[in-house]
Amino acid sequence: MTKHVDYYVSLNSPWTYLGSKRFEAIARKHHAHVTIWPVDFGSVFAVSGGLPLPKRAPQRQAYRLMELKRWRDVLGVPLNLEPKFFPANELPAAKCVIALRELGRMADAIKLAHAVLHALWAEEKNTGDPATLRAIIAGCGLDADSVIKASETPGIADKRDSYTKYAIDQGVFGAPSFVIDREIFWGQDRLDFVERKLAA
């Protein structure tokens, strides 16, 4: 029986970025069906006790950088610990991912989300800049004009709001989160458990 994974992401999250390729490989290995949910984690934090990075205690901010370095080194993934354009305005990219998802192009939606994260965290690109976003879309082998046009369709921004509400209703509180059979796995460091669940 094919397993389904609801994949909740932030297009600013280094943790989503660090887990992205491994999750792709795990989902492919187990023939899992994946639905991507680009949500507004600022709104999620507001109702789940989370804090945006600038409001966290200094020791928590320092530990975050240490953990990012550890995971970068262990995984061998290119990552700038403090990228120039973080946090980027993720709404334009999120709308593009949502537009692809709503068109039934889930693989393209996931591919674009991961490309945006790579551009932000590994390439020092401003993913909120329209020209940069257009280039990222084209780099995925997609038609930038049609994707941008689809992202500007009335109601796409409202979809993100509804996705966010749905994430909150499902108990999601951080990115990335993977939900399988109503069981939440939070964080790229839980991917081993995600694979165990898919293999069961």
Short mmCIF file of C-alpha atoms in Angstrom, two decimals:
data_model
loop_
_atom_site.label_atom_id
_atom_site.label_comp_id
_atom_site.label_asym_id
_atom_site.label_seq_id
_atom_site.Cartn_x
_atom_site.Cartn_y
_atom_site.Cartn_z
CA MET A 1 0.00 0.00 0.00
CA THR A 2 1.36 3.41 -1.02
CA LYS A 3 2.01 5.72 1.91
CA HIS A 4 1.10 9.39 1.80
CA VAL A 5 3.24 12.13 3.33
CA ASP A 6 2.02 15.65 4.03
CA TYR A 7 5.17 17.76 3.82
CA TYR A 8 4.97 21.14 5.60
CA VAL A 9 7.71 23.57 4.63
CA SER A 10 9.02 27.07 5.15
CA LEU A 11 10.91 28.52 2.21
CA ASN A 12 13.17 30.31 4.68
CA SER A 13 14.01 27.31 6.85
CA PRO A 14 17.59 26.00 6.89
CA TRP A 15 16.30 22.80 8.46
CA THR A 16 13.89 22.24 5.57
CA TYR A 17 16.82 22.85 3.23
CA LEU A 18 19.14 20.43 5.07
CA GLY A 19 16.57 17.65 4.86
CA SER A 20 15.26 18.32 1.37
CA LYS A 21 17.40 15.99 -0.73
CA ARG A 22 17.34 13.20 1.85
CA PHE A 23 13.57 13.40 2.03
CA GLU A 24 13.32 13.26 -1.76
CA ALA A 25 15.46 10.11 -1.75
CA ILE A 26 13.46 8.47 1.04
CA ALA A 27 10.12 9.24 -0.60
CA ARG A 28 11.39 7.91 -3.94
CA LYS A 29 12.79 4.73 -2.35
CA HIS A 30 9.48 3.90 -0.68
CA HIS A 31 7.28 5.10 -3.56
CA ALA A 32 5.55 7.53 -1.23
CA HIS A 33 3.02 10.05 -2.47
CA VAL A 34 3.96 13.51 -1.19
CA THR A 35 1.81 16.63 -0.84
CA ILE A 36 3.74 19.82 -0.18
CA TRP A 37 2.27 22.51 2.06
CA PRO A 38 4.15 25.86 1.96
CA VAL A 39 2.78 27.61 5.04
CA ASP A 40 3.32 30.79 7.04
CA PHE A 41 5.20 29.61 10.10
CA GLY A 42 5.09 33.08 11.62
CA SER A 43 1.36 32.52 12.04
CA VAL A 44 1.96 28.95 13.20
CA PHE A 45 4.43 30.12 15.86
CA ALA A 46 1.92 32.68 17.11
CA VAL A 47 -0.48 29.95 18.20
CA SER A 48 1.97 27.16 19.08
CA GLY A 49 4.45 28.82 21.41
CA GLY A 50 7.23 29.24 18.86
CA LEU A 51 9.29 32.40 18.50
CA PRO A 52 10.74 33.98 15.35
CA LEU A 53 14.53 33.87 15.38
CA PRO A 54 15.19 37.52 16.41
CA LYS A 55 13.01 37.08 19.50
CA ARG A 56 14.78 33.96 20.76
CA ALA A 57 17.18 34.12 23.69
CA PRO A 58 20.85 34.71 22.75
CA GLN A 59 21.91 31.27 23.94
CA ARG A 60 19.26 29.64 21.75
CA GLN A 61 20.40 31.67 18.75
CA ALA A 62 24.02 30.68 19.39
CA TYR A 63 23.12 27.01 19.74
CA ARG A 64 21.15 27.13 16.48
CA LEU A 65 24.29 28.25 14.63
CA MET A 66 26.29 25.48 16.26
CA GLU A 67 23.74 22.87 15.24
CA LEU A 68 23.56 24.20 11.68
CA LYS A 69 27.35 23.87 11.42
CA ARG A 70 27.25 20.34 12.83
CA TRP A 71 24.58 19.18 10.42
CA ARG A 72 26.22 20.94 7.47
CA ASP A 73 29.49 19.16 8.19
CA VAL A 74 27.94 15.73 8.87
CA LEU A 75 25.74 15.82 5.77
CA GLY A 76 28.30 17.48 3.52
CA VAL A 77 25.66 19.93 2.35
CA PRO A 78 26.74 23.43 1.27
CA LEU A 79 25.22 25.98 3.65
CA ASN A 80 26.04 29.55 4.64
CA LEU A 81 25.38 29.82 8.36
CA GLU A 82 24.23 33.43 8.10
CA PRO A 83 23.18 34.04 4.50
CA LYS A 84 23.07 37.60 3.28
CA PHE A 85 19.38 37.59 2.34
CA PHE A 86 17.90 35.67 5.27
CA PRO A 87 15.08 35.98 6.01
CA ALA A 88 13.88 36.50 2.46
CA ASN A 89 10.37 37.51 1.51
CA GLU A 90 9.09 33.98 0.91
CA LEU A 91 5.58 34.89 -0.25
CA PRO A 92 6.33 35.23 -4.01
CA ALA A 93 8.11 31.86 -4.11
CA ALA A 94 5.46 30.24 -1.93
CA LYS A 95 2.75 31.44 -4.31
CA CYS A 96 4.63 29.88 -7.22
CA VAL A 97 4.94 26.56 -5.38
CA ILE A 98 1.25 26.71 -4.47
CA ALA A 99 0.28 27.50 -8.07
CA LEU A 100 2.14 24.44 -9.33
CA ARG A 101 0.60 22.31 -6.60
CA GLU A 102 -2.90 23.54 -7.44
CA LEU A 103 -2.27 22.70 -11.10
CA GLY A 104 -1.57 19.12 -10.06
CA ARG A 105 2.15 19.46 -10.73
CA MET A 106 3.30 18.24 -7.32
CA ALA A 107 6.75 17.08 -8.42
CA ASP A 108 7.45 20.48 -9.96
CA ALA A 109 6.16 22.22 -6.83
CA ILE A 110 8.55 20.24 -4.63
CA LYS A 111 11.43 20.73 -7.06
CA LEU A 112 10.91 24.50 -7.06
CA ALA A 113 10.60 24.71 -3.26
CA HIS A 114 13.88 22.86 -2.83
CA ALA A 115 15.59 25.01 -5.48
CA VAL A 116 14.47 28.18 -3.67
CA LEU A 117 15.91 26.86 -0.40
CA HIS A 118 19.20 25.93 -2.09
CA ALA A 119 19.46 29.37 -3.66
CA LEU A 120 18.94 31.08 -0.30
CA TRP A 121 21.16 28.88 1.87
CA ALA A 122 23.88 27.73 -0.51
CA GLU A 123 24.09 30.40 -3.21
CA GLU A 124 23.56 33.69 -1.32
CA LYS A 125 20.63 34.63 -3.53
CA ASN A 126 17.74 36.90 -2.62
CA THR A 127 14.87 34.54 -3.28
CA GLY A 128 12.35 37.28 -2.64
CA ASP A 129 13.65 39.30 -5.60
CA PRO A 130 11.40 38.88 -8.67
CA ALA A 131 14.25 38.55 -11.20
CA THR A 132 16.09 36.07 -9.00
CA LEU A 133 12.96 34.01 -8.47
CA ARG A 134 12.33 33.98 -12.19
CA ALA A 135 15.85 32.63 -12.78
CA ILE A 136 15.37 29.94 -10.12
CA ILE A 137 12.15 28.81 -11.80
CA ALA A 138 13.86 28.65 -15.18
CA GLY A 139 16.74 26.74 -13.62
CA CYS A 140 14.23 24.05 -12.66
CA GLY A 141 13.38 23.62 -16.33
CA LEU A 142 10.03 25.36 -15.88
CA ASP A 143 8.54 28.19 -17.89
CA ALA A 144 9.00 31.19 -15.62
CA ASP A 145 6.39 33.34 -17.33
CA SER A 146 3.63 30.76 -16.98
CA VAL A 147 4.54 29.90 -13.37
CA ILE A 148 4.62 33.57 -12.34
CA LYS A 149 1.33 34.19 -14.13
CA ALA A 150 -0.27 31.22 -12.38
CA SER A 151 1.03 32.49 -9.02
CA GLU A 152 -0.78 35.78 -9.57
CA THR A 153 -4.15 34.10 -10.09
CA PRO A 154 -6.74 35.49 -7.66
CA GLY A 155 -7.01 33.28 -4.63
CA ILE A 156 -3.47 31.85 -4.60
CA ALA A 157 -2.42 33.99 -1.63
CA ASP A 158 -5.61 32.90 0.13
CA LYS A 159 -4.57 29.29 -0.45
CA ARG A 160 -1.47 29.89 1.66
CA ASP A 161 -3.65 31.20 4.46
CA SER A 162 -5.88 28.13 4.24
CA TYR A 163 -2.82 25.83 4.16
CA THR A 164 -1.54 27.55 7.29
CA LYS A 165 -4.84 27.08 9.09
CA TYR A 166 -4.89 23.45 8.04
CA ALA A 167 -1.34 22.94 9.37
CA ILE A 168 -2.35 24.43 12.72
CA ASP A 169 -5.45 22.23 12.84
CA GLN A 170 -3.26 19.16 12.23
CA GLY A 171 -0.98 20.06 15.15
CA VAL A 172 2.00 21.13 13.03
CA PHE A 173 4.25 23.64 14.80
CA GLY A 174 7.62 23.67 13.03
CA ALA A 175 9.39 23.19 9.71
CA PRO A 176 9.94 20.81 8.17
CA SER A 177 7.17 18.56 9.38
CA PHE A 178 6.21 15.26 7.83
CA VAL A 179 2.79 13.81 8.65
CA ILE A 180 2.08 10.15 7.88
CA ASP A 181 -1.14 8.51 9.05
CA ARG A 182 -1.75 11.53 11.32
CA GLU A 183 1.64 11.00 13.01
CA ILE A 184 3.88 14.09 13.03
CA PHE A 185 7.64 13.95 12.51
CA TRP A 186 9.17 17.38 13.14
CA GLY A 187 12.59 18.27 11.82
CA GLN A 188 15.11 17.00 9.33
CA ASP A 189 16.72 15.08 12.19
CA ARG A 190 13.61 12.86 12.30
CA LEU A 191 13.99 11.57 8.76
CA ASP A 192 15.21 8.20 10.01
CA PHE A 193 11.86 7.81 11.75
CA VAL A 194 10.05 8.97 8.60
CA GLU A 195 11.81 6.21 6.67
CA ARG A 196 10.96 3.62 9.32
CA LYS A 197 7.32 4.64 9.12
CA LEU A 198 7.27 4.40 5.33
CA ALA A 199 8.99 1.03 5.43
CA ALA A 200 6.60 -0.45 8.00
#
